[in-house]
Coordinates of C-alpha atoms in Angstrom, one line a residue:
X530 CA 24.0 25.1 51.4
X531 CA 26.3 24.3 54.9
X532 CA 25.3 20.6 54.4
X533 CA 27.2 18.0 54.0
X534 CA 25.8 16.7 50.4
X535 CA 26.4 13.7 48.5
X536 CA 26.6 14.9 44.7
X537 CA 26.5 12.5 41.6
X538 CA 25.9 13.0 37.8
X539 CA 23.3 11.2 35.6
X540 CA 24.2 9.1 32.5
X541 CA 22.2 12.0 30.9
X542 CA 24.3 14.6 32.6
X543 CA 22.1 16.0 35.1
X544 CA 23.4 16.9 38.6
X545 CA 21.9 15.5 41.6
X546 CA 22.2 16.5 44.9
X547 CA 21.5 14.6 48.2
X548 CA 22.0 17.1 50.9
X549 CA 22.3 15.9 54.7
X550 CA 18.8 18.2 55.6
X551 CA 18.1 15.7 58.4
X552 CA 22.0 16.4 60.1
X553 CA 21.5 20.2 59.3
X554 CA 24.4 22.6 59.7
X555 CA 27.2 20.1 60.3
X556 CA 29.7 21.3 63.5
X557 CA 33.1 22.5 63.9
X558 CA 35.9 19.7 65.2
X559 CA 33.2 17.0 65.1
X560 CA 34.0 13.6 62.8
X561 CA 30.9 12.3 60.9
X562 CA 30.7 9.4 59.2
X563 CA 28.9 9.5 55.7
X564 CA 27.0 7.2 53.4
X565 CA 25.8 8.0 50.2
X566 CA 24.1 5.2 47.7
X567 CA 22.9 4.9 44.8
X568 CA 19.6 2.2 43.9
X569 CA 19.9 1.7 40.3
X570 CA 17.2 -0.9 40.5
X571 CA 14.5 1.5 42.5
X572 CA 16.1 4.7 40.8
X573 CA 17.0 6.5 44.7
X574 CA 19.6 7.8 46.1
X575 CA 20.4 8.5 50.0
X576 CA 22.9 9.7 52.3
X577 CA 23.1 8.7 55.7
X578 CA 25.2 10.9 58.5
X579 CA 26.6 8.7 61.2
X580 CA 23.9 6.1 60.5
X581 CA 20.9 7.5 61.2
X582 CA 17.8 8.6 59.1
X583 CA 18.5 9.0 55.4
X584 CA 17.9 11.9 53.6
X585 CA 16.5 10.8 49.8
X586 CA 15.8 11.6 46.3
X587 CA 15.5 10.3 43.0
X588 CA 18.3 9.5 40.3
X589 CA 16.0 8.0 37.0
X590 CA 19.4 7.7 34.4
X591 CA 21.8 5.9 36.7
X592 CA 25.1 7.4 37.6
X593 CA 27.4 8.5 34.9
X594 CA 30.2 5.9 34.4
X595 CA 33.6 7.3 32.0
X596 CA 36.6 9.1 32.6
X597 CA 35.3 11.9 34.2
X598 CA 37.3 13.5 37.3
X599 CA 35.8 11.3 40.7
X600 CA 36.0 13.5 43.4
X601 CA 35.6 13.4 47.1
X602 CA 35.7 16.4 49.1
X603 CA 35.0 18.8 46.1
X604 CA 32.4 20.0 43.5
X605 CA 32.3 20.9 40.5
X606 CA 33.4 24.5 41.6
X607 CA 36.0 26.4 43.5
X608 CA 33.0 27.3 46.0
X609 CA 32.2 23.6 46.3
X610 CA 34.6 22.0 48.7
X611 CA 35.3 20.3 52.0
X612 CA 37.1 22.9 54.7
X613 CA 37.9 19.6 57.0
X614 CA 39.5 16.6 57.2
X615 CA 38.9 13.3 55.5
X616 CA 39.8 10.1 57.2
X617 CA 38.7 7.4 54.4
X618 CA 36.6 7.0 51.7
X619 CA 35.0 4.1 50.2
X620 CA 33.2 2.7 46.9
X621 CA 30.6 -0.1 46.4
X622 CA 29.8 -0.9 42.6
X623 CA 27.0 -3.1 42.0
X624 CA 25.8 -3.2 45.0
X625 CA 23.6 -0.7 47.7
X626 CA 24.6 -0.6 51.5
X627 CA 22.0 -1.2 53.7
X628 CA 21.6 -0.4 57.5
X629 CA 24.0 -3.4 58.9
X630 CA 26.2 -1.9 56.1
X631 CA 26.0 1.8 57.4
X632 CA 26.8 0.9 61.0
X633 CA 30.1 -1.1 60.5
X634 CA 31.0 2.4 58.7
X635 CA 30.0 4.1 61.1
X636 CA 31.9 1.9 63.7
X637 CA 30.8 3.4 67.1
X638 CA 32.2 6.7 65.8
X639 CA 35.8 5.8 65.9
X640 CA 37.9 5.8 62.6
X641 CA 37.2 3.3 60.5
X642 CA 40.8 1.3 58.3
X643 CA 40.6 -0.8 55.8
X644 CA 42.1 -3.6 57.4
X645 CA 39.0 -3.4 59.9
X646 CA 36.3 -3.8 56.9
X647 CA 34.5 -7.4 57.4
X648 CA 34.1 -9.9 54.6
X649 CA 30.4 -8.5 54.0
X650 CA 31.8 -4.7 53.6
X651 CA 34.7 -6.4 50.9
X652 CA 31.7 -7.4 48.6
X653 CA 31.9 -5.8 45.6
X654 CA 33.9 -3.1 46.8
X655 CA 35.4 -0.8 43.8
X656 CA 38.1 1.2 45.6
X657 CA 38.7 2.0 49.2
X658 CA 41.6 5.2 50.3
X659 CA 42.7 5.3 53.7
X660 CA 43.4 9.7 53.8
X661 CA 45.2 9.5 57.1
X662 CA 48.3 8.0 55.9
X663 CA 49.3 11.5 54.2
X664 CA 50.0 9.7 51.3
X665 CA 49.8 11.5 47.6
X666 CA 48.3 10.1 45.7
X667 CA 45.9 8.3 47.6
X668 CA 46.7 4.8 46.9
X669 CA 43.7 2.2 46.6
X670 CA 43.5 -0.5 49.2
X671 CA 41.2 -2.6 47.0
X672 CA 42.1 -1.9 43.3
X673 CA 44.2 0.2 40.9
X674 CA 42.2 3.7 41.5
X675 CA 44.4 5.7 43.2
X676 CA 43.5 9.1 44.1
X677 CA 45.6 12.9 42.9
X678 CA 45.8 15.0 45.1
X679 CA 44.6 18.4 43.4
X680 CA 44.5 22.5 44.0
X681 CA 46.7 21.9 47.2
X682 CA 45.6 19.9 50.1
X683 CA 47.8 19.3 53.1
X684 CA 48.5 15.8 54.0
X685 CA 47.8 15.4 57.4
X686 CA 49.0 12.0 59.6
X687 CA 46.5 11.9 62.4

């Protein structure tokens, strides 16, 4: 779709796409920040792009919880995946990020380190992976889910 798309399954299995239509065709060598939620209490979904207008949609059956593959930067195809570089990656459980929330992230478009996340961002934070330490796995800053590194990509220490 050349958009960057946040991409979550149902409890009942269903795919559900967000895609960044408000961004548009995302550019080469430019760094984006993204924000994806989930509102289990209002059934929505958004994603923000450097933390500005959200692009939404509807997700009635809650996101699927188990021990399906979580993946970031990839699909659920071999045409489905990130031709870029990821810096971080975060996940809130419990919990939906609001606009405060979404600029911290964003953090005046410079790279954003665990160790620069604010006592509001640590609430009920699931996992957080720092990507530019070229580690593999990823290890978890925050808990025990650490990331494999699958179908080849390069480590990169920026």
């Amino acid at each position: 779709t050349d958009r960057i798309s946040l991409w979550l399954v149902s409890a009942a299995g269903d795919q559900h796409i967000v895609a960044a239509d408000v961004l548009g065709s995302p550019s080469v060598g430019v760094w984006y920040t993204c924000t994806g939620t989930h509102d289990s209490v209002l059934n929505a979904t958004s994603l923000r792009v450097n933390g500005g207008a959200a692009d939404t949609g509807s997700l009635t059956f809650g996101v699927r919880e188990g021990t399906a593959d979580f993946r970031v930067g990839s699909g659920h195809s071999a045409l489905w995946h990130l031709d870029g570089i990821l810096d971080w990656a975060g996940l809130w459980k419990g919990r939906v990020l609001d606009a405060t929330d979404h600029g911290l992230l964003v953090n005046g478009g410079a790279s954003q380190e665990f160790t620069g996340l604010n006592a509001g961002l640590l609430t009920l934070m699931e996992s957080w992976w720092d990507f530019d330490d070229a580690a593999s796995p990823s290890i978890d800053k925050d808990g025990a889910n650490d990331l494999a590194w699958v179908n080849g990509p390069t480590p990169v220490l920026l």
